[in-house]
Structures are given as structure tokens and as C-alpha cells.
Amino acid sequence: MSDVQPTVTVDARGVACPGPLTSLIKAYRKAKNGDIIEVLATDAGFKADVEAWVKRTGNELLSLTEEGGVIRALIKVTAR
Amino acid sequence: MAKKVLILGGGDGGTILANRLVKKLSPDQVEVEVVDKSDIHWYQPGFLFVATGEAEKEDISRRRPKLFRKGVKFTKGEAKKIDLDNRSVEISDGTKKTYDYLVIATGSSLNPDEIPGFTEGVDHFWNYDAAMKLRKKLFSIKEGKVIVGIGGLLYKCPVAPLEIVFLAEEIFRRRGVRDKIEIKYVSPIDRAYAPHLLNKVIEDEMKKRGIDVITFFSVDTVDPEKKVVNSLEGDSLEYDLLILTPPQQGAKVVRDSGIGDDEGWIPVDKYFLNVEGYDDAFAVGDATALPTPKTGVIAHFQAATLANNLAVEITGEGTKELFDGQSFCVIETGMGKASAQVSNYFYDVPPGLIPNWLLHAMKLAMNKMYWRCILSGMI
């Protein structure tokens, strides 16, 4: 998924729960279908939170990876 | 020659910092000036108790100039433009103030129009007038659907929507109308409150009190005509009374001066609170972009740290301190009880304290101690 270019990047590194998820929701509020939102987070709970959020909202989780303590989620907006 | 410390904003952070500086340093060491557009200081946690009928205007407001120690100069005026590179601030009367050290303590401002329909259709208690309006509704509604929860995602006092739902439930119970009122709590995440241990306590209490939690409900728009609130997730709920956190942003002067992020929050060093890229400009309290809660207690602890560090900087004596992100919030759960949230940069999983009378008593004591002990820089 490294070739996917995000429309917007939300850098929530160092932010505690629920900061990364609320930052994602803020970006989602401004997004339109087809946009790709990239979220960078260090809060361990973010993985479960973003999976549950994508499942509930019907958007598409393109990838969810972790490298060097940084969680990277790529979400394709499909449910706006 | 005395160093000039210019403080923009006379709320918790600005007032405590000013008073601590003149307490620590002599007039030949420091000259402290606070600029604020209003000469009334509000005890903002008190708005909750105004809404519930337990506090009046005189309990939660004071004339601002009277709250400063001797030696602090108070100027009523609005900062219009901050020029960090030239150490200068333009004031609404057209004058320019210069400084050796600048502290931006301009707080957060309400931005209700971010949610269409909010102004017409939603009640809240983030200022006195709104709290009084809400009080009338809490004491007059006889039946129907009450929805409480999170509207704006970033707001002052993270626990406030929890407190109002519990206290509203208690008011309805006391008024004998509880069985005719349905209460729902809306949250944008998969639980009522983010910290897991505390959420368990909160959700248990909500269950006990018959408050339904609606998860993954991020408020998108409000239709005040049809009395419907719509979520980004595509759900809609009807209401008779809708109480939500208003969207908030940084102060206008910060946004106009281009020193904040896209919402006007100021990026600062998380430990020393200096504005990124500057060693003579700082920000405290709600104004910063730090991931700490926007609460008075954070402003208080930051002001204490910064007062010490500025005194060290000015005198060349002593040791600088780090701000560790310490926060402590009492959460009113009604029925004479309260829980609490404790966290800092290194410990971000607050314990789930069972609601008890002692924490409630602490909160009531704090309402009194605030004026005499906290703002003055005594504790």
C-alpha cells in the first residue's frame, strides 16, 4: 500500500486515546468519497479503535501497519 | 532593569502566572502586565452548577482587577495581532505593547457554527447565558426525549457532558418526571468515555440510572425545526432537549496572527511550554495544541511551572522545572457522589474510581478555594 497517496495525513503521534480516533473523525467530517485518510498514531489502543470505527461506518481500511512503534492506518472514504 | 512579562488573557493560567511572578520576584526584577478584553473573571467549572440551579452569578464571577496581587498591572483591551519576531502585540485601542517575555493565555473560544443548526437547536453550559437558558429547560421539561453528549470533538472539560447527564437525571428524578423522560448519551467512539477503566465505572452508573449510551454517533448536523440530530455515521435521533459540547477553537488573535494550527491552537514544547521556534514566548492553558485536556487544572499547573521557570530565567538562580502533563478532574455523578480522572504524560490510563461522597465534597470545596487560594498563587 506504500504507493497509495493519502489525500490528508492526520498526525496523532504522542496523543493519548481517544485523540487519534477523534482526529480521524475530524478529518472524515471534511472528507469526500474517494479521499484517502492516513492516520499516524502511537497509542496502542488505536488499532482496535480504528478497526471498530471502519466496521461501524462502512469505510474501507486499506492497511493497518505498525513500524517502530508508529501505527499507520490508511482509510479510503466510501461512506460519506 | 526589570524584565517585562506581558500576559495575554486573564483566565486561570494568566491570573495564576501573574500572581506567582510578583510573589516570587520584586518590582525591580519583573514588571507584569495582563491584558484581557473583559474585566469579569468567570469560574468556568461553575457553569455546570448554574445549569443545575446550585450556583448563581455572584458565586462564579468576580471583578477581574481585584484578583491580582499588588504589582500586577491589568489592562482592559483586546490583543489584535501578535508579532513574535518583533516582540510586539497590537491592542484594540491601537497601541502596541512590547515585552521581554510573552505568555499567551487566551484560552479557547466557542465555534458553534461548525455544526449546522447548533446555535438554534442545541443547549449547552459553556457560558453563563447558555447555562441559565439550560437551567430553565431542565426545570420545566415534563416529558420527552433528552439527548446529551459530544458535539464538538475538542472542548473544554472532557468530563462535563458526563456530569450534566448524571445531574440532569437527578433533577428529573427529584422533580418526579424521570419516568416520562428518556435519556440518551451520544458518543463518537465505541464507548461513553475514552479511558477504559473509568468508562466501566461511568457506563455501570449510566446503566443503573437508565441512561442509554449511543456509540459511534458523531454529530454532523442538527435540524432545529424537526428537532432531529444527525450523525456522520448516517443515524438520526429525535429530541426534545439536546445538550451537546459546542465546537471550539483557539482565540481570534492567535488565528489572526498565524501562530496556531488550523484551529488556532498553539504548538508549544510539551515540557517547557515555549512557542515552537521561540524562547521568549510561551503559551499556557486551553490555548496550546498539547494533547492534554482543556481544563483549569492544566492551566493552573502549567502556570506554576512557567512562573518558576521565568523566575529562574530572570534571576539566573534556581532550577527549571518540567511540566509533566498532570491533570486531575472530579466527575460529578449526582446523588451527592463523584468520581475522578487522574493522568499525566507518563500515566494515561486513569483508574476507575467508584463514585463516592468524598470526591463530591472535594469538588464543592474547590468551588470555594478557587478564588482565595488558587488564583492568588497560594497553592
XYZ file of C-alpha atoms in Angstrom:
459
model
C 0.000 0.000 0.000
C 3.029 2.264 0.053
C 2.140 3.538 -3.434
C -1.216 4.898 -2.222
C -1.079 8.675 -1.917
C -3.123 9.979 1.016
C -5.399 12.970 0.430
C -4.819 14.059 4.010
C -2.498 12.943 6.807
C -3.556 13.086 10.440
C -0.504 13.046 12.678
C -1.706 11.916 16.108
C 1.634 10.590 17.327
C 2.065 11.151 21.046
C -1.639 11.766 21.512
C -3.467 9.561 24.015
C -6.776 7.794 23.444
C -9.238 8.878 22.077
C -7.205 11.634 20.377
C -6.189 9.641 17.290
C -9.757 8.491 16.637
C -11.308 11.926 17.198
C -8.652 13.420 14.900
C -9.676 10.851 12.281
C -13.345 11.778 12.734
C -12.454 15.472 12.322
C -10.697 14.702 9.041
C -13.612 12.483 7.997
C -16.026 15.364 8.576
C -14.192 17.362 5.893
C -13.590 14.435 3.529
C -15.462 13.261 0.456
C -15.865 9.820 -1.068
C -12.674 8.615 -2.713
C -10.378 10.523 -0.337
C -7.664 8.575 1.429
C -7.037 9.493 5.070
C -3.716 8.476 6.589
C -3.522 8.388 10.391
C -0.237 8.096 12.285
C -0.600 7.193 15.964
C 1.422 5.801 18.856
C -1.475 4.992 21.183
C -1.707 1.185 21.319
C -5.497 1.263 21.599
C -5.826 2.977 18.227
C -5.619 -0.293 16.266
C -8.757 -1.724 17.838
C -10.480 1.680 17.775
C -9.898 2.272 14.068
C -10.942 -1.264 13.140
C -14.200 -0.872 15.055
C -14.783 2.591 13.560
C -14.265 1.436 9.978
C -16.548 -1.549 10.532
C -19.269 0.658 12.012
C -19.057 3.488 9.476
C -18.672 1.346 6.359
C -15.491 2.995 5.119
C -12.586 0.937 3.830
C -9.434 0.163 5.793
C -6.774 -0.168 3.087
C -3.994 -1.029 5.504
C -3.126 -1.039 9.188
C 0.580 -1.417 9.927
C 2.987 -0.789 12.758
C 6.630 0.113 12.400
C 8.994 1.459 15.029
C 6.121 1.994 17.464
C 4.106 4.043 14.973
C 0.743 2.723 13.850
C -0.232 3.765 10.316
C -3.798 3.424 9.106
C -4.869 4.148 5.545
C -8.603 4.636 5.184
C -10.466 5.076 1.923
C -13.580 7.188 2.425
C -16.531 5.396 0.868
C -19.461 6.141 3.174
C -19.882 9.929 3.046
C 16.303 46.845 34.883
C 13.063 44.941 35.406
C 12.116 42.428 32.720
C 8.690 42.939 31.157
C 6.377 39.908 31.168
C 3.291 40.534 29.043
C 0.426 38.080 29.594
C -2.437 37.923 27.102
C -5.551 36.607 28.827
C -6.593 36.857 32.464
C -8.254 33.468 32.934
C -6.891 30.719 35.178
C -3.491 30.456 33.511
C -2.850 34.180 33.076
C -4.013 35.164 36.561
C -2.154 32.424 38.432
C 1.030 33.100 36.460
C 0.880 36.868 37.075
C 0.276 36.452 40.802
C 3.004 33.852 41.205
C 5.526 36.026 39.352
C 5.005 39.081 41.566
C 5.056 36.814 44.625
C 8.425 35.357 43.608
C 10.130 38.475 42.240
C 10.496 42.097 43.293
C 9.361 45.102 41.183
C 12.964 45.848 40.216
C 13.228 42.324 38.791
C 9.928 41.986 36.947
C 7.126 44.103 35.540
C 3.965 42.077 34.928
C 1.060 43.251 32.761
C -2.096 41.269 31.983
C -4.282 42.243 29.022
C -7.842 40.925 28.787
C -10.865 42.168 26.881
C -13.189 41.649 29.856
C -12.954 42.853 33.431
C -15.106 39.960 34.668
C -13.450 36.652 35.585
C -15.702 33.587 35.381
C -15.075 30.386 37.320
C -15.905 28.210 34.337
C -16.477 24.876 36.156
C -19.278 26.776 37.921
C -21.367 26.981 34.729
C -22.371 23.340 35.356
C -23.804 24.311 38.733
C -25.544 27.360 37.254
C -27.315 24.999 34.852
C -28.355 22.709 37.709
C -29.564 25.612 39.863
C -26.859 25.169 42.519
C -24.875 28.350 41.788
C -25.682 31.925 40.895
C -23.773 34.606 39.016
C -22.252 36.047 42.194
C -20.854 32.632 43.186
C -18.946 32.125 39.948
C -17.792 35.588 38.877
C -15.583 38.346 40.255
C -14.282 41.714 39.070
C -11.030 40.771 37.362
C -8.800 43.657 38.572
C -9.461 42.642 42.202
C -7.991 39.173 41.653
C -4.435 40.353 41.041
C -1.760 40.801 43.671
C -0.230 44.236 44.149
C 2.341 44.755 41.435
C 0.338 43.238 38.561
C -0.874 45.807 36.028
C -4.221 44.951 34.462
C -5.185 46.485 31.114
C -8.671 46.063 29.701
C -8.252 45.630 25.986
C -8.224 43.031 23.255
C -4.994 41.787 21.718
C -5.441 42.060 17.953
C -2.130 40.949 16.475
C 0.909 39.207 17.918
C 4.274 39.765 16.248
C 6.632 37.219 17.809
C 9.615 38.239 15.692
C 9.468 41.879 16.802
C 8.296 41.178 20.381
C 5.230 43.319 19.942
C 1.458 42.990 20.458
C -1.130 45.302 18.926
C -4.036 46.140 21.255
C -7.602 47.136 20.251
C -7.032 50.781 21.200
C -4.311 50.992 18.561
C -1.369 50.926 20.969
C 1.482 48.464 20.706
C 2.963 46.696 23.706
C 6.466 45.295 23.741
C 7.883 42.650 26.036
C 10.888 40.654 27.146
C 8.703 37.576 27.684
C 5.240 36.947 26.246
C 2.743 34.455 27.648
C -0.322 33.673 25.549
C -3.149 32.525 27.812
C -6.049 33.379 25.539
C -7.985 30.143 26.100
C -10.417 28.632 23.686
C -13.419 30.235 22.027
C -16.740 28.718 21.055
C -17.335 27.993 17.385
C -20.911 26.621 17.350
C -21.454 27.263 13.640
C -19.073 24.416 12.806
C -22.109 22.175 13.367
C -25.015 23.408 11.196
C -28.093 24.015 13.353
C -26.159 24.059 16.632
C -26.899 27.691 17.529
C -30.652 27.316 17.022
C -31.166 23.767 18.175
C -28.681 22.881 20.899
C -28.326 23.777 24.568
C -25.039 23.831 26.439
C -23.421 25.381 29.505
C -20.105 26.730 28.239
C -21.043 30.289 29.201
C -23.333 31.904 31.760
C -26.218 32.838 29.462
C -26.340 29.368 27.900
C -26.227 27.760 31.357
C -29.177 29.885 32.555
C -31.158 29.004 29.435
C -30.446 25.316 30.033
C -31.452 25.615 33.707
C -34.932 26.808 32.704
C -35.349 23.821 30.390
C -34.052 21.260 32.908
C -36.597 22.514 35.428
C -39.551 22.814 33.051
C -39.422 19.791 30.745
C -42.184 17.376 31.731
C -41.734 14.557 29.256
C -39.931 13.542 26.087
C -36.507 12.697 24.782
C -33.360 14.227 26.226
C -30.099 13.676 24.360
C -26.785 14.600 25.956
C -23.275 14.108 24.667
C -20.418 15.159 22.479
C -20.998 17.615 19.642
C -17.735 19.465 19.074
C -14.954 16.891 19.412
C -12.387 19.128 21.134
C -13.891 21.022 24.037
C -13.146 22.429 27.463
C -13.519 19.959 30.339
C -13.708 16.427 28.890
C -15.918 15.156 31.709
C -18.520 17.942 31.519
C -21.018 16.126 29.262
C -20.915 13.125 31.630
C -21.591 15.372 34.604
C -24.579 17.114 33.047
C -26.219 13.840 32.027
C -25.965 12.490 35.586
C -27.082 15.741 37.200
C -29.946 16.203 34.714
C -31.112 12.670 35.505
C -31.081 13.532 39.205
C -33.043 16.752 38.587
C -35.720 14.863 36.619
C -35.895 12.270 39.386
C -36.325 14.908 42.089
C -38.979 16.675 40.024
C -40.931 13.442 39.702
C -40.791 13.363 35.892
C -37.985 10.845 35.405
C -40.292 8.047 34.250
C -41.656 10.274 31.475
C -38.227 11.260 30.147
C -35.976 9.076 28.011
C -32.272 9.925 28.313
C -29.651 9.025 25.716
C -25.911 9.785 25.778
C -24.228 10.105 22.373
C -20.529 9.417 21.891
C -18.434 9.398 18.698
C -16.389 6.369 19.839
C -17.389 2.827 20.763
C -17.983 3.678 24.436
C -19.252 6.572 26.544
C -15.850 7.754 27.744
C -12.408 7.038 26.346
C -10.274 5.819 29.329
C -11.315 2.181 29.702
C -11.275 1.722 33.493
C -13.125 4.944 34.098
C -15.526 4.153 31.280
C -16.509 0.946 33.074
C -17.487 2.989 36.143
C -19.316 5.559 34.022
C -21.228 3.035 31.915
C -22.173 0.993 35.016
C -23.564 4.156 36.590
C -25.426 5.055 33.390
C -26.962 1.589 33.255
C -28.040 1.891 36.885
C -29.643 5.245 36.156
C -31.395 4.186 32.935
C -29.253 6.281 30.574
C -28.780 4.623 27.160
C -25.392 5.009 25.504
C -25.479 5.521 21.728
C -21.992 4.818 20.388
C -20.373 5.845 17.089
C -22.644 8.879 16.904
C -20.528 11.811 15.654
C -22.837 14.793 15.498
C -22.903 16.152 11.958
C -25.948 18.441 11.730
C -28.918 19.492 13.819
C -32.360 20.258 12.397
C -33.940 22.601 14.951
C -37.292 22.670 13.111
C -37.813 18.923 13.086
C -35.861 18.519 16.353
C -33.586 15.871 14.900
C -29.829 15.402 15.334
C -27.967 13.622 12.536
C -24.651 11.767 12.736
C -21.774 11.397 10.306
C -22.393 7.651 10.518
C -25.829 8.153 8.955
C -28.083 7.838 12.027
C -30.716 10.299 13.227
C -32.263 10.813 16.660
C -35.313 12.870 17.617
C -35.046 15.095 20.677
C -36.995 17.454 22.860
C -33.900 18.723 24.656
C -30.445 18.381 23.112
C -27.365 19.180 25.231
C -24.040 18.948 23.393
C -20.464 20.172 23.725
C -20.038 23.221 21.469
C -17.253 23.063 18.850
C -14.279 25.163 19.988
C -11.197 26.773 18.502
C -8.248 28.908 19.541
C -8.616 32.632 20.203
C -9.150 35.013 17.285
C -5.875 36.843 17.929
C -3.978 33.561 17.617
C -5.727 32.686 14.362
C -5.245 36.234 13.017
C -1.538 36.202 13.910
C -0.841 32.904 12.158
C 0.831 31.296 15.156
C -1.587 28.433 15.722
C -2.548 25.294 13.830
C -5.565 25.239 11.518
C -7.915 25.558 14.513
C -5.856 28.216 16.274
C -4.216 26.015 18.937
C -0.587 26.989 19.568
C 2.154 24.355 19.156
C 4.427 24.523 22.221
C 7.159 22.422 23.776
C 5.309 19.884 25.922
C 7.665 20.296 28.892
C 8.774 23.962 28.801
C 5.689 25.457 27.093
C 7.634 27.804 24.819
C 6.017 28.503 21.455
C 7.801 26.335 18.883
C 10.764 28.227 17.468
C 10.855 30.914 20.195
C 12.492 31.075 23.629
C 10.802 34.305 24.761
C 7.166 33.418 24.004
C 5.077 30.826 25.844
C 1.509 29.580 25.940
C -0.457 28.056 28.820
C -3.915 26.589 29.354
C -6.509 25.890 26.681
C -4.591 27.975 24.112
C -1.949 25.293 23.493
C -2.091 22.441 20.984
C -0.855 19.975 23.625
C -2.754 16.677 23.845
C -3.678 17.438 27.467
C -7.303 18.031 28.488
C -8.505 21.626 28.175
C -9.150 22.257 31.857
C -8.414 24.821 34.536
C -6.241 22.375 36.437
C -3.876 22.050 33.475
C -3.691 25.853 33.179
C -3.007 26.040 36.932
C -0.145 23.518 36.882
C 1.341 24.980 33.699
C 1.243 28.484 35.180
C 3.030 27.229 38.311
C 5.769 25.590 36.217
C 6.191 28.608 33.961
C 6.269 31.072 36.891
C 9.159 29.109 38.364
C 10.977 28.882 35.035
C 10.596 32.577 34.206
C 11.871 33.453 37.692
C 14.918 31.231 37.079
C 15.439 32.834 33.680
C 15.180 36.376 35.066
C 17.292 35.905 38.214
C 19.678 33.231 36.940
C 19.075 31.372 40.191
C 17.309 28.072 40.894
C 16.393 25.146 38.654
C 13.897 24.979 35.842
C 11.016 22.503 36.119
C 9.284 20.357 33.504
C 5.517 20.366 33.048
C 4.577 16.683 33.260
C 1.044 16.893 31.847
C -0.529 16.420 35.281
C -4.314 16.584 35.301
C -6.942 15.911 37.948
C -10.667 16.220 37.291
C -13.540 15.418 39.613
C -16.543 13.975 37.791
C -19.901 14.731 39.386
C -22.161 11.676 39.078
C -25.089 13.133 41.036
C -26.767 11.847 44.195
C -24.044 13.554 46.254
C -21.224 11.486 44.739
C -18.359 11.947 42.319
C -15.569 10.006 40.590
C -12.291 11.444 39.306
C -9.802 11.291 36.478
C -6.061 11.462 37.111
C -3.466 11.378 34.337
C -0.170 12.809 33.095
C 2.200 12.336 30.123
C 3.547 9.103 31.565
C 0.390 7.639 33.049
C -2.513 7.934 30.666
C -4.716 5.104 31.921
C -6.715 6.773 34.701
C -8.041 4.471 37.429
C -11.766 3.849 37.643
C -12.633 5.429 40.971
C -16.034 4.327 42.276
C -18.257 7.397 42.833
C -18.132 8.474 46.474
C -19.121 11.416 48.693
C -15.519 12.412 49.456
C -14.710 13.381 45.865
C -18.010 15.264 45.665
C -17.060 17.163 48.842
C -13.663 17.940 47.269
C -15.352 19.451 44.233
C -17.578 21.642 46.391
C -14.542 22.742 48.421
C -12.676 23.565 45.220
C -15.508 25.867 44.125
C -14.792 27.957 47.251
C -10.990 27.621 47.382
C -10.608 28.738 43.782
C -10.994 32.448 44.460
C -8.859 32.789 47.545
C -6.201 30.086 47.293
C -5.727 29.068 43.662
C -5.949 32.280 41.651
C -3.781 34.116 44.164
C -0.988 31.612 43.607
C -1.139 30.361 47.183
C -1.450 26.699 46.155
